[in-house]
C-alpha cells in the first residue's frame, strides 16, 4: 500500500487529541445497526471523541471497501465495523491500519489478522445454544425445523448455524434440521422465502432465524397464515420489531443481546486501542463506561455477555 | 478548380466547443473544487483509491461505448463480471493454475458476449430485451455455480498485483493495462475503418449496409468485445477484493451506462467519443469520492448521478429547442412578417 | 374554429395559399407557392419531382408549418399546428407514402382516433366493421377489414388510405399521387368516387405524374416548379405539351444528352433470380457502355431486384455473375469487390449517412484502403474525398460539413462521388434524379451518358418515363415482380412501356 | 377443430385466418384467436409449472395457505407489470418503477406514523405521489424528445436517492401501521386475497381501457408507428404522458400494498424489481418496440415469474438457479416471438403472392 506514514500524522478531523471514531455497519437502513450505532455514539460522546456513521446501501463487501478507503484517507483514529465478508475487505482494512487507524469489528468478524479487536455480542456457542434451547422448548424437543438466514456468505450466521447443527445432533436427536434458506436481510426476500419454506415442508414444526430482518419477516408471514401457532419461530430479533408478534402469540420467545450495549462497548474498545490502554493481546484489560470492566480474550475477542431472552413477560421493558 | 477547405470551423472551436470538452471541463472544475475545499481530497491515497474504484467501470465503459454508438445496449455486463469472477474462483479452488482459470474466465466472457451478439446481430432481437434476459441468466449461472460460498484463496502474487501501485506515485498498476486497452479502443473506434463503420451503423444502419459495412458482423464483434472486457474486469474485481462471489458487481451495469451517457455518447447511437467517456467515468468517481470524504452517503451520490444523467440528455434537446426558437424569431424579424393575421388566426395551436 | 362553407361569400375558394415559403434547414422546398381550390371542383397539382407539391400539401395538413405566406380556408386565415387541427377543419389528406400502423387491423387503421363509440363509450367494433365493409365495396375492392395491415401490397395500402380519407367526410380532400401503384380498374373506381365527391360540392386536390389521369379527371391544373407557383389553367384550355413546358421551364430535349453507346462485353448477368413476395425468375444482362433502364409502376419490385443483385437483400434462387464470375448472395462487400456500385433510391435513408461529414461519406466505401497500419485518419479521408467532390462540383463550405445540411441535388452528387471513387465496372442507380432540381438533373444525365461512353455498364431504375426513354439504350419493364418486356431504345415508346408495366395487373384484377 | 393443431405453414386455413379472418364464422374466429394467442401459450406454461410443483408436493396447491400465497405473492409485481405493459406498448420503457415503489412504500409508513390519516387517504396519497413521479418521467420523455430508457434510468437513481436520504436507517415496522391496513395485505374475500382482488380490478380496468377505449387504441397506434401517429393527428405527447403517469400511479399503489403485505419497509424496498416488471412484460408477449401485446399477457408473465421462483425449490432445483431459469425464460420468450412474427410475415407474403 502507499502513503503509510503520512496518514497517521495527519490526525483526525476533531484535532486536539479528541478520538475520531467512524462506525461502518453492514448496510444502512438496518434497525439493528441503528441501535448499535446509537450506542456507539453515546459512548463516543462520553469520552469526548468525534463520532461518524457511514455505510453502503447494499450489504456487499465491495461497497464497504470504498468506505474503509475513505476512512484511511481521512486518517480517522478508529474504525468500528461489521464485516460483509471475512476476507474481501481484509486488504482495505490493512491499508487503513497502516495509515494509523485502529480497527474494531463487532457483530460480524473478519479473519483475525485484519483487525485489532473483535467485540463479540456473545460467545458463538452461547448464541447457538440459546436458540436451539428456545426452539426445542417451543416444539417439545421433537420434529422438523429449518433455518432462515441472512446472506449465504455472512460469517457470523454461518458460524452459528454450524454450532446449532452440532448442538442439535448432540443433544436433540429427535429434532431434524431439514433446510437452510437465505433471505439476504431483505424484507421481501425473507418473507417470500418463509412462505416457500413452509410450502415445501408442510410438516415443519419450527423456524430459527438468527437475523433480525429474517425473524421479523417470518413472524409477519406466520402471524397471518394458518401456520400461526402451529409453526414455532425463534431466533435473534429486536423487541420493537417483534413486540406485535409476541403479543399476538405468533412468537413465544426469541433472543438478542442489547445491540446498543454492543455498540457502546465497541466504541470504548476503540478508544482503549487508540489511547494505548490495550493492544489487542489476550489479557489486556479496560473499562467500558457504564458497562464496567472487560478483558481481551484469545484471538483478540471481547465478549459482551450472554444474550437476553425476550418473551411476553419482559418485552415491554425494552425499547430498541 | 479550387480545393475545399478541410474544416468549417477553426481549430480552437472544434476542440473546445464540443460535448467532450464540456465534460472534461466539468471534471477539471470538480477536481479543483475538491482539492481546495474537501478535506483529505489532496491526500496521497485519493488517487489510488479513486482509480481502483473506477477501474471496472472504466474498463467496461470502453466497449460499452462502442455498443451504444452502434445504437444498441448491453445490460448484462455486470452479470458477466459476476460469472467470470465465479468461474475464476471455482476453477482455482478445483486446483487449476491461476492463469489457466483466468483464460477460461475470459473465454467465458467472450462466449457470453457472443451469445448476446448472436441474438442481437444475427437473429435481430432488440438488445434491450435480450440483455435484460442475459442479465438474469448470467447472474443466475454465477450464483448457481458458487451457491452459498465465496472463494477467497487466490495466489498472493496476483491479488497483490491488482492493488499494487507504480513505485511511490500512488497510481495503481492496473492503470497500465487499462491505458493500453483505452488507447486500443480509441484507435479502433476513432481511427480505423471498423470504427467508422460503427459510427455509420449508429447514425444510419441501412445506409451503412448499402455502403458495404457488414452491420451484423460489426455488432457481433462489439458485443464479443464487451463480454471479453467485462470478464477482464471481473478478474480484476475478484483479485482486488480477493473474493469470488456470485453477487460481485451487482448493479454495475447502470453505473457504466450512466457514465457513458454522461460522457456525451448518444443513446440513439452514432455520436460520442472515448475521451468524453473517460471523463464521464472519472467525473462520477471524483464526485463520489469527494462526497464520501465529506461524510455524504450513497443516497446523495445517487441523486447527483441521476440528475447529471437527466441533465446531460436533456441539455441536447433543450439546446436544440432554443436554437430552433432563435432561428424562427430571426426569420420573423428579418423578412416582412407574413405570419397569419392574428385576428382570424384563431385556428390551431402555437406549439411545435 | 374554421368557418363552415356556408359562412363564406359565394365564389370564395375553399382553400387558398399565397406566396407560401418553407425551408428545411438549408433546403428550400418552397419559395413562393400558391394554390387556389374551389368547392365542387377537382384541382390537379403537377410539377416535377421535388417541385414541392408534397411539402405544400403537408403545410395544408398541418404536418409542417410554413415560414411565411398566407393560408386561407374559406377566406379565413388559419394556422395549423398539427394534423388534428386540419382534420377538425374538415381536411382529409392521402399522403404520398402510406402511413399505416402495421400491428393494427385494417379497420382500426381507417378509424384510428375517431372510432365510433357505443353508448358506454367503448370503441364500437361492429359499427367500424360495417362501415369499413361499405367503404371497400364503394371502392370495389375485396379486402378483409379484420386482417392486419402488416403485409399489404403497396396498392392495398393506398386503397386503405383512400378509404380513410373518404370516410372522414371532408370538404377538402387532398390526394398525393394516389394512383401511382394502382391498376386501371382500381383507378377507374377511385375516379368515380372522386367525381361523386365533387358533385356533392366538395373540393379535391389531385397530385399525379400521369397526364392522362389529370386530363381525364380534373377541372383545373396548377403547375409548380422548384418550389414556385408557375401557372393555373383550366384543363379544357390546355394540353400536355403546354403543361410539360411549364413544368420544365425549357425545352425537354436537352434534359437527356444521350450519346449512342458502343456496347461491349457482358458485365452483369442475372439468371433466374427469385425471392418470395418480391420478384420471380428475373434474368437479364448489362453490357459495357450500355445504359439499361428498368421501368415499371411504383411497387413493381424494381428496387428489390436491384437490391438483391447488389446483395443488401437476399434471394432464394438464381445467380448473379460479374464478368462471368459468380457473386455470392447477401454480401454487398463481395459485390463491391466484384466492381458493383449501387446508388439507392432513398438518399437520406440509404444513400448517405447524413449526419456524417461530406468527406466521410465520399470516402465511405474506399476507407478500408486508406488505412496505414490499420490507422485511418481524417486527413487521409479528406485527401481521398476532395478530388471526387470537385469532379462532381459538390457545393459545400468545407469537407467536414454534415451532408444533412446540403440540398437534395448536392447530396445526390455526394452519393455518386462516393461510388465513382470505387472505380466500378457496373453502376446500379435507382431513381437517379428523384427530388433534385432541373439543372442538377441534366448534369446527372450528362454524367451518366459520359460514364457509359467510357465503358461503364449502367442499370438505371426510374419511375419517370421521359428519363427512361431519354437515357436508356434498352428498357426492361417490370410488372408485379416479373420482367414483362425487353424493349430496344428505338422501339421504346410511352405506350409500349406502360402496356408492359400494367398488362398482367389488368388481367388479374 | 383443426385450428389448435400445429398446421403446415401455408395451409389455406392458416392463411385464411390471417388474411381473411372475416370468412370464418364469428365463434370460430374468436376461438382461433384465443387458441393461437401468445397469452394462452404462456398460461399453459404457468399451469404446467403449477402442475409440476403440485405433483411433487401436493401442498403447493392444496392447502388453503398455499392457495392464498399462490395468488398473493404475484399481486404486487402484477400491478407493476400492468403499468409497464402500457408504457412498453407506446414504445417506451419505465425503469423507475422500483424506486417509485420504494418511495411510496416508505411514504405510506411515514403518513401513518406522522399524520394518522385514515387508511383510504394514505392509499390515495401513495397513488397520487406515484402518479406525480410518473408524470415527471412522462414530461421529460414526451417534451424532451429523449429516450425513456435514459430518463427513467436517471429517475431510478434520483427517486431511490430521495428515499435513502429521507429514510436513512429508519425502518417502518408492522406496529407503526394500523392493523386494518396490514390486514389488507393478507386478508381474503371468498378465499381470494384482497391484494389479488385489487390487482385484478386494476388489470381489468387497464385491459378494458386498452381494448375498448379510443385512448387505449391510440396507445397501440403510437407504439406501432410513432411517425404515422403524428400524421394521423393523434396527440402523441399527451398519450405518452398519460402512459407514464399510469405506470407511476400503479407503482405508487404497489408501494402502498408492499407496505401492507410485508409490514416492514426499509429504504431499499423494491430495489431491482423494475427489471422483473420489464421481464414480465416481455415474457407476456408485449413487443419491446411497442404496438402489440396485452396487459393480460404481462399479468400472466408476472404470475409465471413469481410462481417459477416459488416452484423451483419444490421440484428440486436449488433456488440459487432461479435467476438463470428466469433469464432463460426471457430469452426463450423473445426468440419465440420473433419466430412467430416471422411466420406470420411469411404467410402474409405468400398470401399476397397467391392472390
Ligand atoms: N423533411 C424534409 N427535410 C429536408 N428536405 C425536405 C424534406 N421534405 C422535403 N424536402 C425537400 O423539399 C423539396 C420538395 O420536396 P417535395 O416532397 O415537396 O416534392 P414533390 O413535388 O412532392 O416531389 P415528388 O413528385 O417526387 O413527390 C425536395 O428537394 C426535398 O428533398
Ligand atoms: N411497406 C411495405 N409493406 C408491404 N409491402 C411492401 C412495402 N413496400 C414495398 N412492398 C412491396 O415490395 C414490392 C416492391 O416495392 P417497391 O416500392 O420497392 O418497388 P419498386 O418497383 O422499386 O418501386 P419504386 O422504386 O418505384 O418505389 C412490392 O410488391 C410492394 O408491394
Ligand atoms: Mg411528393
Ligand atoms: Mg423503388
mmCIF file of C-alpha atoms in Angstrom, chain A residues 27-31 34 53 57-58 152 181-182 185-189 191-193 195-196 198-202 213 216-217 220-221 224-227 239-241 243-245 248, chain D residues 57 59-60 64-66 68-69 73 160 164 168-171 173-175 179 182-183 185-186 258-268 270-271 273 310 313-314 319-320 322:
data_model
loop_
_atom_site.group_PDB
_atom_site.id
_atom_site.type_symbol
_atom_site.label_atom_id
_atom_site.label_comp_id
_atom_site.label_asym_id
_atom_site.label_seq_id
_atom_site.Cartn_x
_atom_site.Cartn_y
_atom_site.Cartn_z
ATOM 1 C CA UNK A 27 -25.540 -1.536 5.373
ATOM 2 C CA UNK A 28 -27.722 1.408 6.153
ATOM 3 C CA UNK A 29 -31.398 1.046 6.862
ATOM 4 C CA UNK A 30 -30.995 -1.811 9.300
ATOM 5 C CA UNK A 31 -32.576 -1.181 12.720
ATOM 6 C CA UNK A 34 -29.209 1.774 14.037
ATOM 7 C CA UNK A 53 -21.547 6.870 10.768
ATOM 8 C CA UNK A 57 -26.819 0.816 0.623
ATOM 9 C CA UNK A 58 -26.358 -2.876 -0.001
ATOM 10 C CA UNK A 152 -25.142 -17.058 2.344
ATOM 11 C CA UNK A 181 -32.652 -20.757 3.235
ATOM 12 C CA UNK A 182 -31.263 -17.268 2.730
ATOM 13 C CA UNK A 185 -31.569 -9.453 5.050
ATOM 14 C CA UNK A 186 -34.191 -8.195 2.646
ATOM 15 C CA UNK A 187 -37.748 -7.991 3.968
ATOM 16 C CA UNK A 188 -39.444 -9.121 0.840
ATOM 17 C CA UNK A 189 -36.999 -11.892 0.114
ATOM 18 C CA UNK A 191 -40.850 -13.062 3.645
ATOM 19 C CA UNK A 192 -41.180 -14.957 0.382
ATOM 20 C CA UNK A 193 -38.546 -17.462 1.443
ATOM 21 C CA UNK A 195 -43.605 -18.859 2.501
ATOM 22 C CA UNK A 196 -41.672 -21.147 0.187
ATOM 23 C CA UNK A 198 -43.461 -23.770 4.633
ATOM 24 C CA UNK A 199 -44.750 -24.835 1.293
ATOM 25 C CA UNK A 200 -42.002 -27.285 0.564
ATOM 26 C CA UNK A 201 -42.020 -28.626 4.128
ATOM 27 C CA UNK A 202 -45.659 -28.884 5.137
ATOM 28 C CA UNK A 213 -34.647 -8.859 9.396
ATOM 29 C CA UNK A 216 -39.440 -10.118 11.637
ATOM 30 C CA UNK A 217 -40.368 -11.090 8.091
ATOM 31 C CA UNK A 220 -45.183 -11.312 9.815
ATOM 32 C CA UNK A 221 -45.812 -14.160 7.419
ATOM 33 C CA UNK A 224 -51.434 -14.066 9.155
ATOM 34 C CA UNK A 225 -51.205 -17.624 7.990
ATOM 35 C CA UNK A 226 -52.713 -20.921 9.017
ATOM 36 C CA UNK A 227 -49.329 -21.825 10.443
ATOM 37 C CA UNK A 239 -38.019 -6.162 20.785
ATOM 38 C CA UNK A 240 -39.520 -3.238 18.867
ATOM 39 C CA UNK A 241 -39.780 -5.257 15.683
ATOM 40 C CA UNK A 243 -43.422 -6.828 20.015
ATOM 41 C CA UNK A 244 -46.524 -7.194 17.887
ATOM 42 C CA UNK A 245 -45.864 -10.847 17.129
ATOM 43 C CA UNK A 248 -50.410 -11.872 19.208
ATOM 44 C CA UNK D 57 -45.569 -31.534 -3.294
ATOM 45 C CA UNK D 59 -49.449 -28.846 -0.650
ATOM 46 C CA UNK D 60 -48.109 -26.425 -3.259
ATOM 47 C CA UNK D 64 -55.661 -23.020 1.942
ATOM 48 C CA UNK D 65 -52.477 -21.207 2.742
ATOM 49 C CA UNK D 66 -50.701 -22.262 -0.418
ATOM 50 C CA UNK D 68 -53.565 -17.880 -0.892
ATOM 51 C CA UNK D 69 -49.840 -17.447 -1.417
ATOM 52 C CA UNK D 73 -47.293 -13.303 -3.986
ATOM 53 C CA UNK D 160 -34.041 5.981 -4.882
ATOM 54 C CA UNK D 164 -32.478 6.856 1.034
ATOM 55 C CA UNK D 168 -31.764 6.922 6.242
ATOM 56 C CA UNK D 169 -31.508 3.982 8.601
ATOM 57 C CA UNK D 170 -35.087 4.329 9.622
ATOM 58 C CA UNK D 171 -37.388 1.442 9.050
ATOM 59 C CA UNK D 173 -42.246 -1.721 11.376
ATOM 60 C CA UNK D 174 -45.526 -3.553 11.454
ATOM 61 C CA UNK D 175 -46.578 -1.929 14.697
ATOM 62 C CA UNK D 179 -53.937 -3.359 11.897
ATOM 63 C CA UNK D 182 -51.934 -4.551 7.471
ATOM 64 C CA UNK D 183 -54.856 -6.933 7.191
ATOM 65 C CA UNK D 185 -52.075 -7.324 2.858
ATOM 66 C CA UNK D 186 -53.189 -10.770 3.889
ATOM 67 C CA UNK D 258 -45.981 -3.556 -0.413
ATOM 68 C CA UNK D 259 -46.138 -1.880 2.976
ATOM 69 C CA UNK D 260 -49.384 -3.672 3.779
ATOM 70 C CA UNK D 261 -48.123 -7.029 2.642
ATOM 71 C CA UNK D 262 -44.659 -7.098 4.150
ATOM 72 C CA UNK D 263 -45.280 -4.932 7.165
ATOM 73 C CA UNK D 264 -41.725 -3.670 7.147
ATOM 74 C CA UNK D 265 -40.347 -1.020 4.856
ATOM 75 C CA UNK D 266 -36.734 -0.014 4.610
ATOM 76 C CA UNK D 267 -35.193 2.443 2.206
ATOM 77 C CA UNK D 268 -34.234 -0.398 -0.104
ATOM 78 C CA UNK D 270 -38.346 -2.622 -4.328
ATOM 79 C CA UNK D 271 -34.730 -2.364 -5.441
ATOM 80 C CA UNK D 273 -37.961 -5.010 -9.193
ATOM 81 C CA UNK D 310 -41.587 -20.478 -5.707
ATOM 82 C CA UNK D 313 -37.087 -25.356 -4.893
ATOM 83 C CA UNK D 314 -40.067 -27.671 -4.692
ATOM 84 C CA UNK D 319 -33.101 -21.519 -5.513
ATOM 85 C CA UNK D 320 -29.648 -20.310 -6.491
ATOM 86 C CA UNK D 322 -33.759 -19.332 -10.123
#
